[in-house]
Amino acid sequence: MEARDVILRPVVTESSMAAMDDKKYTFDVDVRANKTQVRYAIEEIFGVNVKNVNIMNVRGKLKRQGRYAGYTKKRRKAIVTLTADSKEIKIFED
């Protein structure tokens, strides 16, 4: 799997933006990706040093439209912690 296939998009929420002060960045990743693949993909794409990777699976939510019910897509989130001497990731380029 290519590095650009592993990392799908950054997660932009209030809590993930607050965690960026501690050099913790949250990304949606491919559901088949493991911690090692996420680490190498982040280091290759952004040119930073990764200290730790935490991964969580997010179940799809039940959604209804009248009598029809279905689920949204399941997701996989990765919280990537950078080393202290690493540069910051510029998600929003000015």
mmCIF file with all atom_site columns, C-alpha atoms in Angstrom:
data_model
loop_
_atom_site.group_PDB
_atom_site.id
_atom_site.type_symbol
_atom_site.label_atom_id
_atom_site.label_alt_id
_atom_site.label_comp_id
_atom_site.label_asym_id
_atom_site.label_entity_id
_atom_site.label_seq_id
_atom_site.pdbx_PDB_ins_code
_atom_site.Cartn_x
_atom_site.Cartn_y
_atom_site.Cartn_z
_atom_site.occupancy
_atom_site.B_iso_or_equiv
_atom_site.pdbx_formal_charge
_atom_site.auth_seq_id
_atom_site.auth_comp_id
_atom_site.auth_asym_id
_atom_site.auth_atom_id
_atom_site.pdbx_PDB_model_num
ATOM 1  C CA . MET A 1 1  ? 0.000   0.000  0.000  1.00 0.00 ? 1  MET A CA 1
ATOM 2  C CA . GLU A 1 2  ? 1.374   3.441  -0.966 1.00 0.00 ? 2  GLU A CA 1
ATOM 3  C CA . ALA A 1 3  ? 1.826   6.149  1.675  1.00 0.00 ? 3  ALA A CA 1
ATOM 4  C CA . ARG A 1 4  ? -0.876  8.327  0.095  1.00 0.00 ? 4  ARG A CA 1
ATOM 5  C CA . ASP A 1 5  ? -3.289  5.371  0.203  1.00 0.00 ? 5  ASP A CA 1
ATOM 6  C CA . VAL A 1 6  ? -2.734  4.831  3.940  1.00 0.00 ? 6  VAL A CA 1
ATOM 7  C CA . ILE A 1 7  ? -3.426  8.409  5.100  1.00 0.00 ? 7  ILE A CA 1
ATOM 8  C CA . LEU A 1 8  ? -6.865  9.536  3.909  1.00 0.00 ? 8  LEU A CA 1
ATOM 9  C CA . ARG A 1 9  ? -7.458  12.943 5.556  1.00 0.00 ? 9  ARG A CA 1
ATOM 10 C CA . PRO A 1 10 ? -6.802  14.878 8.768  1.00 0.00 ? 10 PRO A CA 1
ATOM 11 C CA . VAL A 1 11 ? -9.535  14.856 11.393 1.00 0.00 ? 11 VAL A CA 1
ATOM 12 C CA . VAL A 1 12 ? -10.562 18.441 12.160 1.00 0.00 ? 12 VAL A CA 1
ATOM 13 C CA . THR A 1 13 ? -12.450 18.612 15.446 1.00 0.00 ? 13 THR A CA 1
ATOM 14 C CA . GLU A 1 14 ? -12.152 20.840 18.477 1.00 0.00 ? 14 GLU A CA 1
ATOM 15 C CA . SER A 1 15 ? -10.351 18.177 20.508 1.00 0.00 ? 15 SER A CA 1
ATOM 16 C CA . SER A 1 16 ? -7.970  17.193 17.702 1.00 0.00 ? 16 SER A CA 1
ATOM 17 C CA . MET A 1 17 ? -7.045  20.841 17.124 1.00 0.00 ? 17 MET A CA 1
ATOM 18 C CA . ALA A 1 18 ? -6.324  21.261 20.848 1.00 0.00 ? 18 ALA A CA 1
ATOM 19 C CA . ALA A 1 19 ? -4.126  18.139 20.814 1.00 0.00 ? 19 ALA A CA 1
ATOM 20 C CA . MET A 1 20 ? -1.921  19.690 18.112 1.00 0.00 ? 20 MET A CA 1
ATOM 21 C CA . ASP A 1 21 ? -0.341  21.857 20.821 1.00 0.00 ? 21 ASP A CA 1
ATOM 22 C CA . ASP A 1 22 ? 1.115   18.634 22.289 1.00 0.00 ? 22 ASP A CA 1
ATOM 23 C CA . LYS A 1 23 ? 2.325   17.498 18.831 1.00 0.00 ? 23 LYS A CA 1
ATOM 24 C CA . LYS A 1 24 ? -0.511  14.958 18.519 1.00 0.00 ? 24 LYS A CA 1
ATOM 25 C CA . TYR A 1 25 ? -2.150  14.828 15.096 1.00 0.00 ? 25 TYR A CA 1
ATOM 26 C CA . THR A 1 26 ? -5.286  12.860 14.208 1.00 0.00 ? 26 THR A CA 1
ATOM 27 C CA . PHE A 1 27 ? -5.824  11.318 10.771 1.00 0.00 ? 27 PHE A CA 1
ATOM 28 C CA . ASP A 1 28 ? -8.393  9.076  9.128  1.00 0.00 ? 28 ASP A CA 1
ATOM 29 C CA . VAL A 1 29 ? -6.483  6.086  7.781  1.00 0.00 ? 29 VAL A CA 1
ATOM 30 C CA . ASP A 1 30 ? -7.322  3.085  5.631  1.00 0.00 ? 30 ASP A CA 1
ATOM 31 C CA . VAL A 1 31 ? -9.195  0.383  7.576  1.00 0.00 ? 31 VAL A CA 1
ATOM 32 C CA . ARG A 1 32 ? -6.537  -2.170 6.572  1.00 0.00 ? 32 ARG A CA 1
ATOM 33 C CA . ALA A 1 33 ? -3.560  -0.065 7.730  1.00 0.00 ? 33 ALA A CA 1
ATOM 34 C CA . ASN A 1 34 ? -1.563  -1.007 10.819 1.00 0.00 ? 34 ASN A CA 1
ATOM 35 C CA . LYS A 1 35 ? 0.578   1.144  13.126 1.00 0.00 ? 35 LYS A CA 1
ATOM 36 C CA . THR A 1 36 ? 3.804   0.473  11.247 1.00 0.00 ? 36 THR A CA 1
ATOM 37 C CA . GLN A 1 37 ? 2.311   1.476  7.898  1.00 0.00 ? 37 GLN A CA 1
ATOM 38 C CA . VAL A 1 38 ? 0.869   4.669  9.416  1.00 0.00 ? 38 VAL A CA 1
ATOM 39 C CA . ARG A 1 39 ? 4.251   5.562  10.951 1.00 0.00 ? 39 ARG A CA 1
ATOM 40 C CA . TYR A 1 40 ? 6.131   5.133  7.662  1.00 0.00 ? 40 TYR A CA 1
ATOM 41 C CA . ALA A 1 41 ? 3.440   7.004  5.702  1.00 0.00 ? 41 ALA A CA 1
ATOM 42 C CA . ILE A 1 42 ? 3.508   10.033 8.035  1.00 0.00 ? 42 ILE A CA 1
ATOM 43 C CA . GLU A 1 43 ? 7.310   10.138 8.020  1.00 0.00 ? 43 GLU A CA 1
ATOM 44 C CA . GLU A 1 44 ? 7.411   9.883  4.217  1.00 0.00 ? 44 GLU A CA 1
ATOM 45 C CA . ILE A 1 45 ? 4.670   12.417 3.430  1.00 0.00 ? 45 ILE A CA 1
ATOM 46 C CA . PHE A 1 46 ? 5.450   15.120 6.005  1.00 0.00 ? 46 PHE A CA 1
ATOM 47 C CA . GLY A 1 47 ? 9.161   14.513 6.693  1.00 0.00 ? 47 GLY A CA 1
ATOM 48 C CA . VAL A 1 48 ? 8.798   14.333 10.494 1.00 0.00 ? 48 VAL A CA 1
ATOM 49 C CA . ASN A 1 49 ? 9.886   11.893 13.222 1.00 0.00 ? 49 ASN A CA 1
ATOM 50 C CA . VAL A 1 50 ? 7.070   9.850  14.785 1.00 0.00 ? 50 VAL A CA 1
ATOM 51 C CA . LYS A 1 51 ? 7.282   8.900  18.461 1.00 0.00 ? 51 LYS A CA 1
ATOM 52 C CA . ASN A 1 52 ? 4.043   6.948  18.898 1.00 0.00 ? 52 ASN A CA 1
ATOM 53 C CA . VAL A 1 53 ? 0.954   5.834  16.938 1.00 0.00 ? 53 VAL A CA 1
ATOM 54 C CA . ASN A 1 54 ? -2.399  5.011  18.541 1.00 0.00 ? 54 ASN A CA 1
ATOM 55 C CA . ILE A 1 55 ? -5.151  3.531  16.353 1.00 0.00 ? 55 ILE A CA 1
ATOM 56 C CA . MET A 1 56 ? -8.870  3.179  17.019 1.00 0.00 ? 56 MET A CA 1
ATOM 57 C CA . ASN A 1 57 ? -11.737 1.733  15.019 1.00 0.00 ? 57 ASN A CA 1
ATOM 58 C CA . VAL A 1 58 ? -14.935 3.795  14.780 1.00 0.00 ? 58 VAL A CA 1
ATOM 59 C CA . ARG A 1 59 ? -18.108 1.823  14.095 1.00 0.00 ? 59 ARG A CA 1
ATOM 60 C CA . GLY A 1 60 ? -20.619 3.018  11.526 1.00 0.00 ? 60 GLY A CA 1
ATOM 61 C CA . LYS A 1 61 ? -23.633 4.827  12.945 1.00 0.00 ? 61 LYS A CA 1
ATOM 62 C CA . LEU A 1 62 ? -27.191 3.606  12.404 1.00 0.00 ? 62 LEU A CA 1
ATOM 63 C CA . LYS A 1 63 ? -29.050 6.031  10.140 1.00 0.00 ? 63 LYS A CA 1
ATOM 64 C CA . ARG A 1 64 ? -32.724 5.863  9.192  1.00 0.00 ? 64 ARG A CA 1
ATOM 65 C CA . GLN A 1 65 ? -34.700 7.405  6.368  1.00 0.00 ? 65 GLN A CA 1
ATOM 66 C CA . GLY A 1 66 ? -38.312 6.593  7.121  1.00 0.00 ? 66 GLY A CA 1
ATOM 67 C CA . ARG A 1 67 ? -38.619 2.843  7.385  1.00 0.00 ? 67 ARG A CA 1
ATOM 68 C CA . TYR A 1 68 ? -35.271 2.181  5.692  1.00 0.00 ? 68 TYR A CA 1
ATOM 69 C CA . ALA A 1 69 ? -32.259 1.755  7.927  1.00 0.00 ? 69 ALA A CA 1
ATOM 70 C CA . GLY A 1 70 ? -28.590 1.505  7.144  1.00 0.00 ? 70 GLY A CA 1
ATOM 71 C CA . TYR A 1 71 ? -25.160 2.263  8.498  1.00 0.00 ? 71 TYR A CA 1
ATOM 72 C CA . THR A 1 72 ? -22.578 4.916  7.685  1.00 0.00 ? 72 THR A CA 1
ATOM 73 C CA . LYS A 1 73 ? -19.080 3.794  6.729  1.00 0.00 ? 73 LYS A CA 1
ATOM 74 C CA . LYS A 1 74 ? -16.827 2.465  9.464  1.00 0.00 ? 74 LYS A CA 1
ATOM 75 C CA . ARG A 1 75 ? -13.608 4.423  9.957  1.00 0.00 ? 75 ARG A CA 1
ATOM 76 C CA . ARG A 1 76 ? -10.164 3.970  11.440 1.00 0.00 ? 76 ARG A CA 1
ATOM 77 C CA . LYS A 1 77 ? -8.487  6.882  13.211 1.00 0.00 ? 77 LYS A CA 1
ATOM 78 C CA . ALA A 1 78 ? -4.812  7.234  14.026 1.00 0.00 ? 78 ALA A CA 1
ATOM 79 C CA . ILE A 1 79 ? -3.427  9.631  16.624 1.00 0.00 ? 79 ILE A CA 1
ATOM 80 C CA . VAL A 1 80 ? 0.211   10.289 15.747 1.00 0.00 ? 80 VAL A CA 1
ATOM 81 C CA . THR A 1 81 ? 2.558   11.737 18.379 1.00 0.00 ? 81 THR A CA 1
ATOM 82 C CA . LEU A 1 82 ? 5.718   13.427 17.092 1.00 0.00 ? 82 LEU A CA 1
ATOM 83 C CA . THR A 1 83 ? 9.095   13.538 18.831 1.00 0.00 ? 83 THR A CA 1
ATOM 84 C CA . ALA A 1 84 ? 10.071  16.691 20.728 1.00 0.00 ? 84 ALA A CA 1
ATOM 85 C CA . ASP A 1 85 ? 12.761  17.652 18.200 1.00 0.00 ? 85 ASP A CA 1
ATOM 86 C CA . SER A 1 86 ? 10.494  17.087 15.177 1.00 0.00 ? 86 SER A CA 1
ATOM 87 C CA . LYS A 1 87 ? 9.011   19.959 13.189 1.00 0.00 ? 87 LYS A CA 1
ATOM 88 C CA . GLU A 1 88 ? 5.267   20.588 13.235 1.00 0.00 ? 88 GLU A CA 1
ATOM 89 C CA . ILE A 1 89 ? 2.942   19.362 10.498 1.00 0.00 ? 89 ILE A CA 1
ATOM 90 C CA . LYS A 1 90 ? 1.343   22.195 8.526  1.00 0.00 ? 90 LYS A CA 1
ATOM 91 C CA . ILE A 1 91 ? -2.184  20.905 7.891  1.00 0.00 ? 91 ILE A CA 1
ATOM 92 C CA . PHE A 1 92 ? -3.588  24.336 7.052  1.00 0.00 ? 92 PHE A CA 1
ATOM 93 C CA . GLU A 1 93 ? -1.029  26.039 4.830  1.00 0.00 ? 93 GLU A CA 1
ATOM 94 C CA . ASP A 1 94 ? -1.298  29.819 4.958  1.00 0.00 ? 94 ASP A CA 1
#
